[in-house]
Short mmCIF file of C-alpha atoms in Angstrom, two decimals:
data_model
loop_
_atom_site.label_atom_id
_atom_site.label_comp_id
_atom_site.label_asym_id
_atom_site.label_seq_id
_atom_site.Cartn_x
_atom_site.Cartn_y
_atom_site.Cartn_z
CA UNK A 1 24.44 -20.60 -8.09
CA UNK A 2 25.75 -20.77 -4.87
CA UNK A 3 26.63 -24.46 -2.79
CA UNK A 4 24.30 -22.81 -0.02
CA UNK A 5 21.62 -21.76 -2.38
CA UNK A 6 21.73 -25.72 -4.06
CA UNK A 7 21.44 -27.03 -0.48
CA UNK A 8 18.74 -25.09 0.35
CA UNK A 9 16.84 -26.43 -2.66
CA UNK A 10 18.00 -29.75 -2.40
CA UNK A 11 17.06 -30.17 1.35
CA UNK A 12 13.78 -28.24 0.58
CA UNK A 13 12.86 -30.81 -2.06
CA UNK A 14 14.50 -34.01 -0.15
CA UNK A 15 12.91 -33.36 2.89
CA UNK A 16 9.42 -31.66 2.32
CA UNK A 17 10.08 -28.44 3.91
CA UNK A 18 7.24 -25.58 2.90
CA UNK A 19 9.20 -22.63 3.99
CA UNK A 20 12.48 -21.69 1.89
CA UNK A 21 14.31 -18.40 2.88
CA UNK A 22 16.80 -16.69 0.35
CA UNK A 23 16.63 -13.69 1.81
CA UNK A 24 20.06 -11.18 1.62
CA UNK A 25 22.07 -14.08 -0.66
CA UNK A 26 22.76 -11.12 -3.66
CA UNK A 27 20.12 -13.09 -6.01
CA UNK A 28 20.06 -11.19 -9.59
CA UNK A 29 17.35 -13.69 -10.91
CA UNK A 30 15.32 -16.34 -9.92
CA UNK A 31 16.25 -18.17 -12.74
CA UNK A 32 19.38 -18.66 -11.75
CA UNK A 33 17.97 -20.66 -8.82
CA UNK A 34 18.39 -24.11 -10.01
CA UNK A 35 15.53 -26.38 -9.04
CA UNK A 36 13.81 -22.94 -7.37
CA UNK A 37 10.40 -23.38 -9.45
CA UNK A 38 10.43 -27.28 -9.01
CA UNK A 39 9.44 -26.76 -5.53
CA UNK A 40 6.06 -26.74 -6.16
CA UNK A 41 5.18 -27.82 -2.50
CA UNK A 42 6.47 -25.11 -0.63
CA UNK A 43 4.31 -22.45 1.00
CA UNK A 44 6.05 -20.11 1.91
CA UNK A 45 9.45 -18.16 0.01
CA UNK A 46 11.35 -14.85 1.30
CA UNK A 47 12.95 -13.24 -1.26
CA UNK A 48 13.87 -10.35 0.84
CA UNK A 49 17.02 -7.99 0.48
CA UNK A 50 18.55 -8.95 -3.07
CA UNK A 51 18.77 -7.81 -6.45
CA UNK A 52 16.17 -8.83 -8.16
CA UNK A 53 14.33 -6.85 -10.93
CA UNK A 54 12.10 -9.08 -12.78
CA UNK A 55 10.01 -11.84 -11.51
CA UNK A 56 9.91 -14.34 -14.28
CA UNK A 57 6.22 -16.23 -15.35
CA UNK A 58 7.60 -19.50 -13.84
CA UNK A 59 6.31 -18.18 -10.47
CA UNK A 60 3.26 -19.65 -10.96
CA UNK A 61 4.93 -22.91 -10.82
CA UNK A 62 4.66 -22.34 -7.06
CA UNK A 63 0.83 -23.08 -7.04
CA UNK A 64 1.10 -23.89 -3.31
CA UNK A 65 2.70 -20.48 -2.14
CA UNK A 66 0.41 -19.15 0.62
CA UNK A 67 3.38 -16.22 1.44
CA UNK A 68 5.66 -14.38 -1.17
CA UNK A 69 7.85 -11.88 0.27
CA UNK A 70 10.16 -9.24 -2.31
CA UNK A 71 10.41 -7.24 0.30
CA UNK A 72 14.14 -4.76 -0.71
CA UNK A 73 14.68 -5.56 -4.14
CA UNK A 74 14.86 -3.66 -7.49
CA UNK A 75 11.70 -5.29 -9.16
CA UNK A 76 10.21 -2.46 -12.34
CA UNK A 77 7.41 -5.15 -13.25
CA UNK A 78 5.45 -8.32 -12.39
CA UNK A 79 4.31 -10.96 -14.65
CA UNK A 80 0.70 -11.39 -15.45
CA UNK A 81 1.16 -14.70 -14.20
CA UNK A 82 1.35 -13.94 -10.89
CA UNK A 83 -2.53 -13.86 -10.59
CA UNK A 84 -2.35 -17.83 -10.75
CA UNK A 85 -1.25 -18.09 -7.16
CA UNK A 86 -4.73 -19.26 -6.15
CA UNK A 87 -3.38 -19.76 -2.71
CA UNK A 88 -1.54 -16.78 -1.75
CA UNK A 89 -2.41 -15.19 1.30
CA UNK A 90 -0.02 -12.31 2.29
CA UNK A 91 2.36 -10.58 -0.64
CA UNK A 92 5.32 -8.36 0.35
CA UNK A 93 6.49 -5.87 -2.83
CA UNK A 94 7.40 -3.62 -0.38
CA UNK A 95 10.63 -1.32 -1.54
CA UNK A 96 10.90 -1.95 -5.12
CA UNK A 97 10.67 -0.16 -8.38
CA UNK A 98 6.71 -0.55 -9.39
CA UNK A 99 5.06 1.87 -11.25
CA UNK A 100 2.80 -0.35 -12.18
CA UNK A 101 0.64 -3.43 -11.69
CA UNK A 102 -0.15 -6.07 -14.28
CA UNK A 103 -3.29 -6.63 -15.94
CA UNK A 104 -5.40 -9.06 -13.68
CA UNK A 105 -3.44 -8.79 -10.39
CA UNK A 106 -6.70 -8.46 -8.89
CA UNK A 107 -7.07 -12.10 -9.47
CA UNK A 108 -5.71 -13.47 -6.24
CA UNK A 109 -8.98 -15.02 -4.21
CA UNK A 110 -7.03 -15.97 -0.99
CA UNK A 111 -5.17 -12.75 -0.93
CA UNK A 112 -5.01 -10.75 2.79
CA UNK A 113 -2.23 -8.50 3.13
CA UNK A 114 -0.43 -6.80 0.32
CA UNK A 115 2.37 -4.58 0.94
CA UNK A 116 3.04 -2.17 -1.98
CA UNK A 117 4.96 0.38 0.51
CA UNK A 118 8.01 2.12 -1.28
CA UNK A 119 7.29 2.05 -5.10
CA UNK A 120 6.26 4.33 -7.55
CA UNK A 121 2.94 3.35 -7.80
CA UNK A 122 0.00 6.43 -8.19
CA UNK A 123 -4.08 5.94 -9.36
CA UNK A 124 -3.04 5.14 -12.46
CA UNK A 125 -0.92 1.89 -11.92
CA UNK A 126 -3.70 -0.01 -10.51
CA UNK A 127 -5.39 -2.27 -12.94
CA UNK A 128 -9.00 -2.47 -13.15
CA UNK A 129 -9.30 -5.46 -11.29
CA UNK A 130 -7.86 -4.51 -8.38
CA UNK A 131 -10.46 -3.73 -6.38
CA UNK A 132 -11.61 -7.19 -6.72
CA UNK A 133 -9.02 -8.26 -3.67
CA UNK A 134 -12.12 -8.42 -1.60
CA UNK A 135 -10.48 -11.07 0.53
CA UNK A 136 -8.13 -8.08 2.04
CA UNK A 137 -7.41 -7.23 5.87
CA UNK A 138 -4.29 -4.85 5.19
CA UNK A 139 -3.10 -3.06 2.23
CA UNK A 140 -0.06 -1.16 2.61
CA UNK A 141 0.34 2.08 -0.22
CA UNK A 142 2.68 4.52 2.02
CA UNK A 143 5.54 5.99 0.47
CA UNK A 144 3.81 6.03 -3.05
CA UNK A 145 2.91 8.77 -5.31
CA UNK A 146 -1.22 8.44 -4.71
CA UNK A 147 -3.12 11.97 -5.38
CA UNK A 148 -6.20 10.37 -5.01
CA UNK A 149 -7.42 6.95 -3.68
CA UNK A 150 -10.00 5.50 -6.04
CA UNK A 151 -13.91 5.61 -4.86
CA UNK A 152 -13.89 1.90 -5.28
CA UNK A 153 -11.75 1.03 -2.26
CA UNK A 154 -15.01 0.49 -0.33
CA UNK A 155 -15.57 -2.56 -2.23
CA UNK A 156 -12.62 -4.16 0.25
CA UNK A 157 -14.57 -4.11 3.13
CA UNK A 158 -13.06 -6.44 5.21
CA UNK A 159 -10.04 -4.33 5.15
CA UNK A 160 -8.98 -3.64 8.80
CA UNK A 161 -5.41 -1.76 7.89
CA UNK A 162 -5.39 0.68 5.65
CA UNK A 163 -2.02 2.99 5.15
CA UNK A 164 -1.59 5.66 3.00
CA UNK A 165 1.05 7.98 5.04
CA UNK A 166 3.69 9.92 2.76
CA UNK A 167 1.54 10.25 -0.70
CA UNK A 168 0.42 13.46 -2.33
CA UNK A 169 -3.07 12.75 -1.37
CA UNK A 170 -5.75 16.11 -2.01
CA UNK A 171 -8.50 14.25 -0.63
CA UNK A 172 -10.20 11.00 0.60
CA UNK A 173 -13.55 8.91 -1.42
CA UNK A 174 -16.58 9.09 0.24
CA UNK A 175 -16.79 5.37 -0.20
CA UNK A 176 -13.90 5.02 2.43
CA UNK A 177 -16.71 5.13 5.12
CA UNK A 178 -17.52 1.84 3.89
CA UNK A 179 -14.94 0.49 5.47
CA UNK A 180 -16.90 -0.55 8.98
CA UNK A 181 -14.27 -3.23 9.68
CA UNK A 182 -10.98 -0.73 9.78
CA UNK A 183 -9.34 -0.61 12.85
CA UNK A 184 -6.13 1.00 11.71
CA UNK A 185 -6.27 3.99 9.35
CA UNK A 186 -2.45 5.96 8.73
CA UNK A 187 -2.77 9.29 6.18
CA UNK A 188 -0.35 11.34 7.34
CA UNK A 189 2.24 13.42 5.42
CA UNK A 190 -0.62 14.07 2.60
CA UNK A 191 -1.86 17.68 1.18
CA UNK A 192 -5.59 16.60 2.51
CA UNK A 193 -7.14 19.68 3.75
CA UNK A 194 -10.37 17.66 4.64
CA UNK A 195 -12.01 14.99 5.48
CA UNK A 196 -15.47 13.71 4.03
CA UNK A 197 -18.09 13.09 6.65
CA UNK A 198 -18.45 9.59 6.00
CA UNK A 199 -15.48 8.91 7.50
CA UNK A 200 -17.67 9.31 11.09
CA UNK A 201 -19.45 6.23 9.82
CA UNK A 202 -15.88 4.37 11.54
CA UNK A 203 -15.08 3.46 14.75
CA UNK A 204 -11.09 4.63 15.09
CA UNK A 205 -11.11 6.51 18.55
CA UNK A 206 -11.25 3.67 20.60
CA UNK A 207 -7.88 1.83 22.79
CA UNK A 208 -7.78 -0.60 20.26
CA UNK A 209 -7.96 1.49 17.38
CA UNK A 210 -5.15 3.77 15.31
CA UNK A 211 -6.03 7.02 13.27
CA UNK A 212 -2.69 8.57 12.19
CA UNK A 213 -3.08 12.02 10.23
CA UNK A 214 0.03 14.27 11.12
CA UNK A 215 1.53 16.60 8.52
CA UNK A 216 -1.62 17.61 6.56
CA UNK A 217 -2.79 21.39 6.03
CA UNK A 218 -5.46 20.61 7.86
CA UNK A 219 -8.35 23.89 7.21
CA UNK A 220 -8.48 25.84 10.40
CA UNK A 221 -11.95 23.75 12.16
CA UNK A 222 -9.97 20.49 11.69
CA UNK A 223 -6.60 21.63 12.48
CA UNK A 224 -8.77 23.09 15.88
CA UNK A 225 -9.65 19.50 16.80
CA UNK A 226 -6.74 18.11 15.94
CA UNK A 227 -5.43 20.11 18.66
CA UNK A 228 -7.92 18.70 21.25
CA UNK A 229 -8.00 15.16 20.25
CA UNK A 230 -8.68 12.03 17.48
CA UNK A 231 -11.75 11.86 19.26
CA UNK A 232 -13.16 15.75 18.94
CA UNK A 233 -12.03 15.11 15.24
CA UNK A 234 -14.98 12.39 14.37
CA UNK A 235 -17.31 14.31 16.66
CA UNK A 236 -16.94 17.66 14.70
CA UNK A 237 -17.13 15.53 11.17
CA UNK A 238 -19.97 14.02 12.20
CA UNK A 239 -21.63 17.05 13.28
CA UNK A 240 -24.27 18.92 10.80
CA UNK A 241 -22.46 21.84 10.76
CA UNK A 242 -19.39 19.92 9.19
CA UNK A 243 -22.04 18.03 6.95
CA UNK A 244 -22.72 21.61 5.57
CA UNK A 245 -19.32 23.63 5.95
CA UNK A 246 -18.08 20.32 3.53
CA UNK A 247 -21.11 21.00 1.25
CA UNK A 248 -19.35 23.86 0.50
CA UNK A 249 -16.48 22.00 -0.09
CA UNK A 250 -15.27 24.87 -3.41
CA UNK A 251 -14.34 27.27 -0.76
CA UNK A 252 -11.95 25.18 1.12
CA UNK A 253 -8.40 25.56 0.17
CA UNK A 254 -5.98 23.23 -1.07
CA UNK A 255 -1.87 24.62 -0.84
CA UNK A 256 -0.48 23.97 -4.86
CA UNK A 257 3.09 24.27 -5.82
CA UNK A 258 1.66 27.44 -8.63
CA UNK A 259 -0.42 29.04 -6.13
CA UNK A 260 -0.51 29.10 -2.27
CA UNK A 261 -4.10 28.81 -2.38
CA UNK A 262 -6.15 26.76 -4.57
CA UNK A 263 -9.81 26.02 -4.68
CA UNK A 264 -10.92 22.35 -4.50
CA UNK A 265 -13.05 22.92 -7.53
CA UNK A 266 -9.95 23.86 -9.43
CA UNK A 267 -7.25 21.58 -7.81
CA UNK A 268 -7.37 18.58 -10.32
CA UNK A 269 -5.65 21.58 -12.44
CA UNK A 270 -2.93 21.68 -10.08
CA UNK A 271 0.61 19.80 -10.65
CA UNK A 272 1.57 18.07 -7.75
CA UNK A 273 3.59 19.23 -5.47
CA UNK A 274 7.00 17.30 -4.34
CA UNK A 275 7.47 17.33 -0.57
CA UNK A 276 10.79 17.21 0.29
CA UNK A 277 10.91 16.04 3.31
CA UNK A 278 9.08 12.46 1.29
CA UNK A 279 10.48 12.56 -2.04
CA UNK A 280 14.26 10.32 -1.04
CA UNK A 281 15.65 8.10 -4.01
CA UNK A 282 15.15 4.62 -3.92
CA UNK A 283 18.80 4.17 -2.85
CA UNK A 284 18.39 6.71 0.31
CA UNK A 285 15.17 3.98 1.31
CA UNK A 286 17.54 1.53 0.82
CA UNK A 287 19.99 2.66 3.13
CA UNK A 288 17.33 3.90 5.67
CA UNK A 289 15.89 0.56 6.07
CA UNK A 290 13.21 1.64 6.25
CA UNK A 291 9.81 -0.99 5.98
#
């Protein structure tokens, strides 16, 4: 371990401090961080830009950490023991390895903002807890391999960001019109031809307010109001005439890799496709710097 590293523990411990910041200091593993999980008064710990790709079980040593941030490291799995950080408030995971999520990491009662942004995370990596983060205000799944978003993301509704730009999204839940409290909603660079009617149940047109939904194949009627407007969007979806056209929802078209036109009714038979202009390694992230 680095002298700069020990003094930051030492002076941490010595002198009460509740915010320690290793960020960019080529860490390999926290348990090479002498002292690291004796600091079980700090709050806050940036972890940011190194090499880590484990997170060990001692984390939850740290029972007073209120912000954890991994933000730019090489992490392929958390322990199940992160779910002990009763405290924990805001979560950064942001550009790592993740294709998955460990068993109970829905556990986290004081949890806001998670930022899973960058991974390799899809509907299947989520465990079935995690809709139980009811505390949320801003989840962050961009840059992920989602095809669909679970029907059970309206149980978070005090969500107010939601961001989902650059998946392989076919469609949106129903449910997300549950979601009264959003104020930010980002789903562009998707495949979603549609959008379900519910969605009109949410106020996102005003100053205040972001809808972001570029690079979709939009069908023709939504691509139309697109062109005039966010606003002219949530009128038309709201209208009756949408209510019915999305009734009919089988003979809307969905673009598929196989075919260049594909049913809804048969698109959970299509492979996804891999949009270029999304699909970079991890190492061409990396050197973007991109958040």
């Amino acid at each position: 371990m680095s002298k700069s590293l020990k003094k930051l523990v030492e002076e941490s411990r010595e002198k009460n401090q509740p915010e320690v910041d290793m960020s960019d200091r080529g860490i390999s593993s926290m348990l090479d961080v002498n002292g690291l999980f004796s600091l079980a008064h700090i709050t806050q710990l940036v972890l940011s830009h190194n090499k880590l790709t484990t997170v060990p079980p001692n984390v939850a040593e740290l029972k007073n950490l209120e912000v954890l941030n991994f933000f730019n490291n090489q992490i392929e799995e958390l322990p199940t023991q992160i779910s002990s950080l009763q405290k924990l408030k805001h979560l950064n995971l942001g550009m790592n390895r993740l294709n998955t999520l460990p068993r109970g990491f829905g556990s986290l009662p004081a949890l806001e903002v998670l930022d899973l942004t960058y991974n390799n995370l899809n509907e299947h990596s989520l465990p079935g807890n995690f809709f139980y983060l009811t505390t949320l205000r801003a989840l962050y799944l961009s840059d992920n391999d989602f095809e669909i978003l679970p029907p059970d993301i309206g149980k978070l509704t005090k969500l107010q960001i939601l961001s989902l730009r650059d998946n392989d999204l076919i469609s949106l839940p129903k449910e997300i019109g549950e979601l009264t409290q959003l104020k930010e909603l980002h789903i562009q660079g998707n495949r979603l031809t549609v959008l379900p009617p519910e969605l009109g149940n949410l106020d996102l047109t005003g100053q205040k307010q972001v809808f972001k939904a570029e690079n979709n194949p939009w069908v023709t009627p939504i691509a139309d109001q697109f062109q005039l407007g966010v606003s002219h969007v949530f009128e038309y979806i709201r209208s009756e005439t949408y209510k019915y056209r999305f009734a009919m929802v089988p003979s809307l078209e969905i673009p598929c890799k196989e075919s260049p036109l594909l049913t809804v009714s048969t698109a959970d038979t299509c492979r996804r496709t891999q949009n270029p202009q999304r699909r970079i390694t991890t190492n061409q992230k990396r050197s973007a710097g991109n958040p």
